[in-house]
mmCIF file of C-alpha atoms and ligand atoms in Angstrom:
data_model
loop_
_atom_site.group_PDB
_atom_site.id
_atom_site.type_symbol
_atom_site.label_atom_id
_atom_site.label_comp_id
_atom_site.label_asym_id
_atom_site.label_seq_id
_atom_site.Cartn_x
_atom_site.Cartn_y
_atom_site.Cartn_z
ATOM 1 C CA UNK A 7 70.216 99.239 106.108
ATOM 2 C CA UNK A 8 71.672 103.230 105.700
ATOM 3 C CA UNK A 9 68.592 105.555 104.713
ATOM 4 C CA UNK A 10 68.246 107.362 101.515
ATOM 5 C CA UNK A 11 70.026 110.390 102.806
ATOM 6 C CA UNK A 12 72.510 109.076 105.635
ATOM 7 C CA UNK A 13 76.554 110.105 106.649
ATOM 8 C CA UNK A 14 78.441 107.425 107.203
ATOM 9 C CA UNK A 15 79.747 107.319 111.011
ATOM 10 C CA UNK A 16 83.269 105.885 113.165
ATOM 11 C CA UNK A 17 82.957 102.481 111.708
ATOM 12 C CA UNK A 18 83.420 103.113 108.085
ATOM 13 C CA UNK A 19 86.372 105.927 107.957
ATOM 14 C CA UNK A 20 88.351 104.357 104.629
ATOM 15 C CA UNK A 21 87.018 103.127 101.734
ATOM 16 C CA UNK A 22 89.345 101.767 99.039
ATOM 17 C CA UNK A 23 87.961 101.107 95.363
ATOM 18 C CA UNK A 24 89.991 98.329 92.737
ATOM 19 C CA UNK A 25 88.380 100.270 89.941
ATOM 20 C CA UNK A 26 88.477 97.589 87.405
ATOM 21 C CA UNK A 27 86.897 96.816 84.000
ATOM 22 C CA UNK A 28 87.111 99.342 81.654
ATOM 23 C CA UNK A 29 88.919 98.004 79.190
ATOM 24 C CA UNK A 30 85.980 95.059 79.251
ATOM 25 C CA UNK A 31 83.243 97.880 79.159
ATOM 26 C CA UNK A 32 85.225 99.487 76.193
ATOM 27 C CA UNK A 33 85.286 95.692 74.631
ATOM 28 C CA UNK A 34 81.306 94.822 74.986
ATOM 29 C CA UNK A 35 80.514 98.230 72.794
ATOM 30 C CA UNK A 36 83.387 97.333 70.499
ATOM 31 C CA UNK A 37 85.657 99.974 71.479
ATOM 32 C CA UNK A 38 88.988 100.442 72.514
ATOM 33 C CA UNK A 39 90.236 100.132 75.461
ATOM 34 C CA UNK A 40 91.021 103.697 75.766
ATOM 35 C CA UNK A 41 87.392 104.795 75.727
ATOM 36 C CA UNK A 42 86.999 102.373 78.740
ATOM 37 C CA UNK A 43 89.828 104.101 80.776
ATOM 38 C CA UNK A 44 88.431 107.593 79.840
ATOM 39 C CA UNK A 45 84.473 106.656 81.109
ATOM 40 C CA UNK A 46 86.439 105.276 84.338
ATOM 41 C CA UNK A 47 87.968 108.452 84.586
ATOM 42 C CA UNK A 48 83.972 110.592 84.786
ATOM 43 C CA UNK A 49 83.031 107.523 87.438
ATOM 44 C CA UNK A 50 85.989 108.106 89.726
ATOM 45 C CA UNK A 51 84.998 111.738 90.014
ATOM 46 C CA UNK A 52 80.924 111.268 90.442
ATOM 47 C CA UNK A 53 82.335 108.962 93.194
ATOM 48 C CA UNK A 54 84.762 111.567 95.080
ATOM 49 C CA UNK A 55 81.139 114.176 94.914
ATOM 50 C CA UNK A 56 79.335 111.587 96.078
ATOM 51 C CA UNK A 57 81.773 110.249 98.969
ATOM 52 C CA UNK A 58 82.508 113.616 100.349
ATOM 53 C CA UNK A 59 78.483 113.952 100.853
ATOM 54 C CA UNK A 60 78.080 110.856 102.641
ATOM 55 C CA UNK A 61 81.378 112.559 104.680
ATOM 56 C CA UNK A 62 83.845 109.624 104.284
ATOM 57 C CA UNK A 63 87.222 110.560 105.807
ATOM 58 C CA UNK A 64 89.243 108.742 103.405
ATOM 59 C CA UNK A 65 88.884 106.978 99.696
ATOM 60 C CA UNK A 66 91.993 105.264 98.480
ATOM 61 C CA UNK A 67 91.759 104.626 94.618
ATOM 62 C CA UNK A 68 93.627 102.052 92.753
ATOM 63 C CA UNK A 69 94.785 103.276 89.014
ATOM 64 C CA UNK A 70 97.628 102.232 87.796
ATOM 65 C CA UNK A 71 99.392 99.150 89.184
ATOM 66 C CA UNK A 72 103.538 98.304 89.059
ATOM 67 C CA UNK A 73 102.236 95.630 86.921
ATOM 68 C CA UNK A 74 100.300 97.854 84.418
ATOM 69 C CA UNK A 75 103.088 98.354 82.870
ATOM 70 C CA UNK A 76 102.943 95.412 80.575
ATOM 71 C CA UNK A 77 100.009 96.760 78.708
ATOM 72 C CA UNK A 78 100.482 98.103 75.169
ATOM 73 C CA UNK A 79 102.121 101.746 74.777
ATOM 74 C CA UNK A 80 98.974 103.071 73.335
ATOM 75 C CA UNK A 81 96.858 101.961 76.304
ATOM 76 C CA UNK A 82 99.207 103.339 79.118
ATOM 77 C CA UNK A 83 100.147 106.318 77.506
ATOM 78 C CA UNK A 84 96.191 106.905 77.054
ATOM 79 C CA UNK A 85 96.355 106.716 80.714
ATOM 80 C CA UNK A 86 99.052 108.517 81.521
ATOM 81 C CA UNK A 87 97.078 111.193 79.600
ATOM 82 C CA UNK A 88 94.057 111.204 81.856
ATOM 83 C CA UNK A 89 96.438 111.282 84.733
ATOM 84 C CA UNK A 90 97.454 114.373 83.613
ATOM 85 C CA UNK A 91 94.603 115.749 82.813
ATOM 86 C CA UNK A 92 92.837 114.969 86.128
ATOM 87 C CA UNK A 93 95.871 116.476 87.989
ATOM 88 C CA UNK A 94 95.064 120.003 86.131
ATOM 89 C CA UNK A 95 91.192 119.748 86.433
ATOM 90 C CA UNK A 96 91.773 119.048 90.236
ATOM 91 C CA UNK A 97 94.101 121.897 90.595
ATOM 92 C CA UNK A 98 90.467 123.972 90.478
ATOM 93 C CA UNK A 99 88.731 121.211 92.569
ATOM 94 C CA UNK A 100 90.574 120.853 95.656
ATOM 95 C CA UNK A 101 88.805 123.216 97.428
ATOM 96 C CA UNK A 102 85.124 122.360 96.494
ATOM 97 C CA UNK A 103 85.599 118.952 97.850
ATOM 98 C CA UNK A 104 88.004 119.628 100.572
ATOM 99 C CA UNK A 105 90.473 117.576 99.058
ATOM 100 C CA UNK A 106 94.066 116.832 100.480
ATOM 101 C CA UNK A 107 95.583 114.840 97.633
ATOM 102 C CA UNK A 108 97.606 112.033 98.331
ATOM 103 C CA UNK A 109 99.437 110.199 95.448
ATOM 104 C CA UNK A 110 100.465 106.628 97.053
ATOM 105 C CA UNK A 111 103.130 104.806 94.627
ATOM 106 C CA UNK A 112 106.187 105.493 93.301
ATOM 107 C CA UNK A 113 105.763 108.737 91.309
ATOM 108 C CA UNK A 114 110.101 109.529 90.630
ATOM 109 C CA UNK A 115 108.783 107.606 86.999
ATOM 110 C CA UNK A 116 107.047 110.617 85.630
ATOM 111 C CA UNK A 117 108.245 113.095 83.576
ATOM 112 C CA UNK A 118 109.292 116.713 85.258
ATOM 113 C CA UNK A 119 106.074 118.284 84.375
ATOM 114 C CA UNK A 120 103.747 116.357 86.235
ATOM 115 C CA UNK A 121 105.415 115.239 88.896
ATOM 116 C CA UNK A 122 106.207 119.135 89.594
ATOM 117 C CA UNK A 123 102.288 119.399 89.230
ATOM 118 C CA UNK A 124 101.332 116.252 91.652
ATOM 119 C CA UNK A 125 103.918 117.512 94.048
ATOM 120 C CA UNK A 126 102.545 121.171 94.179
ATOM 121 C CA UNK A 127 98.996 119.554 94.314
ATOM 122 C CA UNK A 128 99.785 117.809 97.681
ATOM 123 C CA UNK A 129 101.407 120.850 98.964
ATOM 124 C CA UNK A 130 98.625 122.911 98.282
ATOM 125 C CA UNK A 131 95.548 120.636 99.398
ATOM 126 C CA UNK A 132 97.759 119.384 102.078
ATOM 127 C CA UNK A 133 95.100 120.675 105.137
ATOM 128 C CA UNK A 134 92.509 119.819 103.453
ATOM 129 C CA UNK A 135 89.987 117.071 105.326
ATOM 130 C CA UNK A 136 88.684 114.787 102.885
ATOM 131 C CA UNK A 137 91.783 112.301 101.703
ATOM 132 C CA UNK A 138 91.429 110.982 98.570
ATOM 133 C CA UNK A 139 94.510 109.009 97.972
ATOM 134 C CA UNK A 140 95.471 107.815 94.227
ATOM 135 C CA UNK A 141 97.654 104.599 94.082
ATOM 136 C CA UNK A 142 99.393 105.267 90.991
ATOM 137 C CA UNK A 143 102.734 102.896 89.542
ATOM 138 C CA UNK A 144 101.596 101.445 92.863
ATOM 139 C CA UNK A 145 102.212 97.625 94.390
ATOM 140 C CA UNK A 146 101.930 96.850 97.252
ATOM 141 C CA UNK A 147 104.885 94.260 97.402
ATOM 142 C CA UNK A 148 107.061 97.365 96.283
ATOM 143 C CA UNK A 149 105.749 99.372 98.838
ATOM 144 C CA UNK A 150 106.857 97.107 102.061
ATOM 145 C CA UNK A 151 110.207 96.898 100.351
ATOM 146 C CA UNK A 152 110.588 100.863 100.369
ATOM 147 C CA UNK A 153 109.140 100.871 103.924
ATOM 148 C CA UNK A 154 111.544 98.297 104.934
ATOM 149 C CA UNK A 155 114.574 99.919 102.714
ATOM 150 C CA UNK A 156 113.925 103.304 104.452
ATOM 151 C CA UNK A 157 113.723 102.104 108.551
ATOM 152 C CA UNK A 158 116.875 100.317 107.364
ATOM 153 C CA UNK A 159 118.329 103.039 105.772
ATOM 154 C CA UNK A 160 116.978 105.600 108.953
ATOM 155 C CA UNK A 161 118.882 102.791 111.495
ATOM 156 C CA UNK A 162 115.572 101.843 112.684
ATOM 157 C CA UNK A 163 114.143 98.530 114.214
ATOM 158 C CA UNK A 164 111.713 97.142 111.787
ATOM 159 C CA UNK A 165 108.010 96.427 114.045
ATOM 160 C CA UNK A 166 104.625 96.252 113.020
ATOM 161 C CA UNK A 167 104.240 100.020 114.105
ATOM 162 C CA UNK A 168 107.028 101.555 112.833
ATOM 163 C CA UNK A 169 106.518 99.674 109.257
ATOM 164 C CA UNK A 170 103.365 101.243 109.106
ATOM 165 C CA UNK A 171 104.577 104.586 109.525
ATOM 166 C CA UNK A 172 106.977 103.660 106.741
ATOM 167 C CA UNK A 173 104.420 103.329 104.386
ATOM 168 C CA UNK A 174 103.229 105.582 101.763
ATOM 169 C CA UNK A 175 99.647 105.356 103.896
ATOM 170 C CA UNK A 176 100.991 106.360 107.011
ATOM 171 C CA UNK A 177 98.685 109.772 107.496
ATOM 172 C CA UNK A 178 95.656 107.483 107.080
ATOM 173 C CA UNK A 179 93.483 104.262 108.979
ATOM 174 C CA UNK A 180 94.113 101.088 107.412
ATOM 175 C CA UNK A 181 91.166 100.504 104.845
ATOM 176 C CA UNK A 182 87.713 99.598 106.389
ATOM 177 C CA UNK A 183 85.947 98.291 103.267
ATOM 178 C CA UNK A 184 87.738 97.278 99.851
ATOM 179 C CA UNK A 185 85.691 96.990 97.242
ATOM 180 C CA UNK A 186 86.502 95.796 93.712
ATOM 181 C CA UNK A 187 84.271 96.457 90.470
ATOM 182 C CA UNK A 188 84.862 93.980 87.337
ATOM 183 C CA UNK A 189 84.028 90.599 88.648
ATOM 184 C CA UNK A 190 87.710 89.008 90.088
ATOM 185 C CA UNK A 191 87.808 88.023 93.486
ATOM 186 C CA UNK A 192 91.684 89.289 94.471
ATOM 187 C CA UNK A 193 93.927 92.081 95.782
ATOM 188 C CA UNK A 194 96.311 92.535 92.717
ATOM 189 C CA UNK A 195 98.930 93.929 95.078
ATOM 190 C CA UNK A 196 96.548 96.053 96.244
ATOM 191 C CA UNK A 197 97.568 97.420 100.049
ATOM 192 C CA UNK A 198 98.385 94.614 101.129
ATOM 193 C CA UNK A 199 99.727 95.155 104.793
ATOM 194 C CA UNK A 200 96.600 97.816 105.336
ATOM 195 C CA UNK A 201 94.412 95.142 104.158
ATOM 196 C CA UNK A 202 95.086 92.682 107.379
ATOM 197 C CA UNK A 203 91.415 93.432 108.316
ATOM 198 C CA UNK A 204 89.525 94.895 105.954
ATOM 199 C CA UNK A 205 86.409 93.930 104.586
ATOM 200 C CA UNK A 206 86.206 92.521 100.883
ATOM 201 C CA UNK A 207 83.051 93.376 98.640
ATOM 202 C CA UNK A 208 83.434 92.213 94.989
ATOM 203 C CA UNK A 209 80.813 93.006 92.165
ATOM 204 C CA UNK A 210 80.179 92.327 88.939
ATOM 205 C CA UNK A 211 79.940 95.700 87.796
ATOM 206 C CA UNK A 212 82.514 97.077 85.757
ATOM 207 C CA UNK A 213 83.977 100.035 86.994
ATOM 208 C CA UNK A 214 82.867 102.869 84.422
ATOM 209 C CA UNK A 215 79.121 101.283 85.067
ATOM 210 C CA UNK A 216 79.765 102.010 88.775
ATOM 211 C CA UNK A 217 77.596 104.323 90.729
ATOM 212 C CA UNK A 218 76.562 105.540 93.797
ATOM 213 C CA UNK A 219 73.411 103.128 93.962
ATOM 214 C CA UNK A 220 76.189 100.546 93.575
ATOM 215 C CA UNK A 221 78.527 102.254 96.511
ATOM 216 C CA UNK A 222 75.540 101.645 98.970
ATOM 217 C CA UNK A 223 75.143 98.757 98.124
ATOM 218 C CA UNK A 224 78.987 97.599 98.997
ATOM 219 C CA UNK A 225 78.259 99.855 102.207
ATOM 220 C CA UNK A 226 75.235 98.477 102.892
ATOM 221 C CA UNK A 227 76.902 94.680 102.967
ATOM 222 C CA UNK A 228 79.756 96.261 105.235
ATOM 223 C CA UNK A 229 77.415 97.306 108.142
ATOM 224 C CA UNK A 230 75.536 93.696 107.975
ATOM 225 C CA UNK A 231 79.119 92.540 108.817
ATOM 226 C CA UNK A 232 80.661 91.668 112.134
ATOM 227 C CA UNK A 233 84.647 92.800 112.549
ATOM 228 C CA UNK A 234 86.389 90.356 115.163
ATOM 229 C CA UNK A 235 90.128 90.841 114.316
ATOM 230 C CA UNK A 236 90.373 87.611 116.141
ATOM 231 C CA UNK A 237 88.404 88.250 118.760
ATOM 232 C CA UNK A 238 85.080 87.029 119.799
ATOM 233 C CA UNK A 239 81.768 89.197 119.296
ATOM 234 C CA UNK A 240 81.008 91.352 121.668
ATOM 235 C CA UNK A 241 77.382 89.329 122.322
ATOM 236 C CA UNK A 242 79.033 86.503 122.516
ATOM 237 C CA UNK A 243 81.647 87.410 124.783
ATOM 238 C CA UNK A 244 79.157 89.014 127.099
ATOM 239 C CA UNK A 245 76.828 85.919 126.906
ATOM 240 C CA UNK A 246 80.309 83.914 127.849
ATOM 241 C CA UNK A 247 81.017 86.030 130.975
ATOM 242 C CA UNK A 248 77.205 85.407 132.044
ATOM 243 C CA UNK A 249 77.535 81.935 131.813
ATOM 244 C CA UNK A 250 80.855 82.094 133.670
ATOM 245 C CA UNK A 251 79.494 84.234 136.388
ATOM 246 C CA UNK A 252 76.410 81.734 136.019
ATOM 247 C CA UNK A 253 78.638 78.850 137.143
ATOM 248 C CA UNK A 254 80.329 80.854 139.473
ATOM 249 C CA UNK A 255 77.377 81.265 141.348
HETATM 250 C C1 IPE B 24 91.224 98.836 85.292
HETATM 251 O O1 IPE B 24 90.555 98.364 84.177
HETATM 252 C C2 IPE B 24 92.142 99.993 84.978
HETATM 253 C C3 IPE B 24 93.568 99.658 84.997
HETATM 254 C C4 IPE B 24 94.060 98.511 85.361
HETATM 255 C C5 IPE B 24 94.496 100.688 84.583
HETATM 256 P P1 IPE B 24 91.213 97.325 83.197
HETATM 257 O O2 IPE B 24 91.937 98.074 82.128
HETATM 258 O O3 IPE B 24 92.033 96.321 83.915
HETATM 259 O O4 IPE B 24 89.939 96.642 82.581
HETATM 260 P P2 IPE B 24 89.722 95.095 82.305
HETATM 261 O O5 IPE B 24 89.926 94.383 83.598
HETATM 262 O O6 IPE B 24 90.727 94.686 81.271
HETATM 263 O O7 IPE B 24 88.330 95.010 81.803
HETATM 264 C C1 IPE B 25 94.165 95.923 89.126
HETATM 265 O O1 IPE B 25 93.551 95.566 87.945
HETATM 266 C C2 IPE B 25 94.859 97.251 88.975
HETATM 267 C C3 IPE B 25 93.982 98.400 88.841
HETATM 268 C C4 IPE B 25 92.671 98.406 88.879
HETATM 269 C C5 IPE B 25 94.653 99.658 88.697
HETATM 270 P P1 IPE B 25 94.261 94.623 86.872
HETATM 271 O O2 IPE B 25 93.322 94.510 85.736
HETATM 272 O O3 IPE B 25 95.619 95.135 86.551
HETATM 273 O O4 IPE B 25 94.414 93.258 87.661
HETATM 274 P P2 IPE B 25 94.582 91.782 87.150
HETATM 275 O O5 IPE B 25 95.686 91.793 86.125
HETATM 276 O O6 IPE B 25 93.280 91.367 86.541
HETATM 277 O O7 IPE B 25 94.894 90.982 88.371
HETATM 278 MG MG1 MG B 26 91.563 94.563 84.827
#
């Protein structure tokens, strides 16, 4: 169980968020949608403050899927607005949270403006510590198709290692812990090569609703958890070579 005032340590370096649900919050309080996106928005930065004081290395947000794009005008261009806006406000930020800015997706989509603005953004927070990456127009289907397009394109052999490096994700560990607010139980194209062996924590909660009493929570589940990546637990394994050496004997 992590104490009231605790850092998080080796074992949980990446933490990747499905923020999902606004547009359901917006629904119960007979709103638009767009009022959902916008509270999502104030959640997603209480929960960069609040990860850089625990000291995570890296948080990976998901905000805007390839698929998203099937939604009504209104709703992505609201979107697309609080992109925008976010961009500009964390211009200021950076700093404060030690920020290096990531975006992770295919970002040749937006207009000249902001995609000047994102790519000045990453230049300029670029040695900063804390990561936050922002998987925006991302899939992940998309994204082992550009990772295999460019080896291909480089002459490369395509491995497990060099794929990797391929990826938009490449300066970061895969994802320890992926969480998802809203209540569905999937990946929605969500990293899905980093996610080999991460750990999956779903929750009810919708995602403007989210806090950092809910964060602990999906931390607290991760360090009840045992990671094997195929393995065998390390008590058990022991407890195996004593009974081996046992017979042995
Ligand atoms: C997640 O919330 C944000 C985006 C996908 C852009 P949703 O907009 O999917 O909210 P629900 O799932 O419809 O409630
Ligand atoms: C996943 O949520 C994408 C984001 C949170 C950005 P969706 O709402 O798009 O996922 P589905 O459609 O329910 O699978
Ligand atoms: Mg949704």
């Amino acid at each position: 169980m992590i104490e009231d005032k605790f850092e998080l340590d080796e074992k949980l370096k990446h933490i990747a968020i499905i923020m999902d649900g606004n547009g359901r919050w917006a629904n119960k309080r007979g709103l638009p949608r767009e009022f959902g996106h916008s509270r999502g928005a104030e959640t997603f930065k209480k929960i960069i403050e609040y990860c850089k004081d625990i000291k995570l290395n890296v948080l990976t947000v998901y905000a805007f899927s390839t698929e998203n794009w099937k939604r009504p005008k209104k709703e992505v261009d609201s979107i697309m607005k609080l992109l925008s806006q976010y961009v500009k406000e964390c211009e200021k930020s950076i700093n404060k949270y030690d920020l290096c800015v990531r975006f992770i997706g295919d970002i040749s989509v937006f207009e000249e403006t902001l995609r000047t603005r994102i790519e000045k953004l990453q230049r300029v927070s670029a040695n900063n510590k804390f990561i936050l990456n922002i998987a925006f127009n991302y899939g992940g289907r998309n994204e082992i198709v550009y990772a295999a397009n460019k080896l291909l394109s480089e002459g490369k052999e395509i491995s497990e290692e060099s794929l990797s490096q391929a990826l938009y994700t490449s300066h970061c560990p895969d994802p320890d812990l992926i969480i998802r607010t809203g209540g569905d139980c999937r990946i929605s194209n969500f990293l899905l090569w980093q996610a080999a062996y991460s750990e999956l924590y779903f929750t009810d909660v919708l995602w403007p609703d989210f806090d950092k009493n809910e964060l602990n929570k999906a931390i607290n589940s991760f360090y009840s958890r045992k990671r094997r990546y195929g393995g065998l637990d390390k008590d058990s394994s022991s407890s195996d070579k004593q009974a081996r050496k046992d017979t042995l004997c």
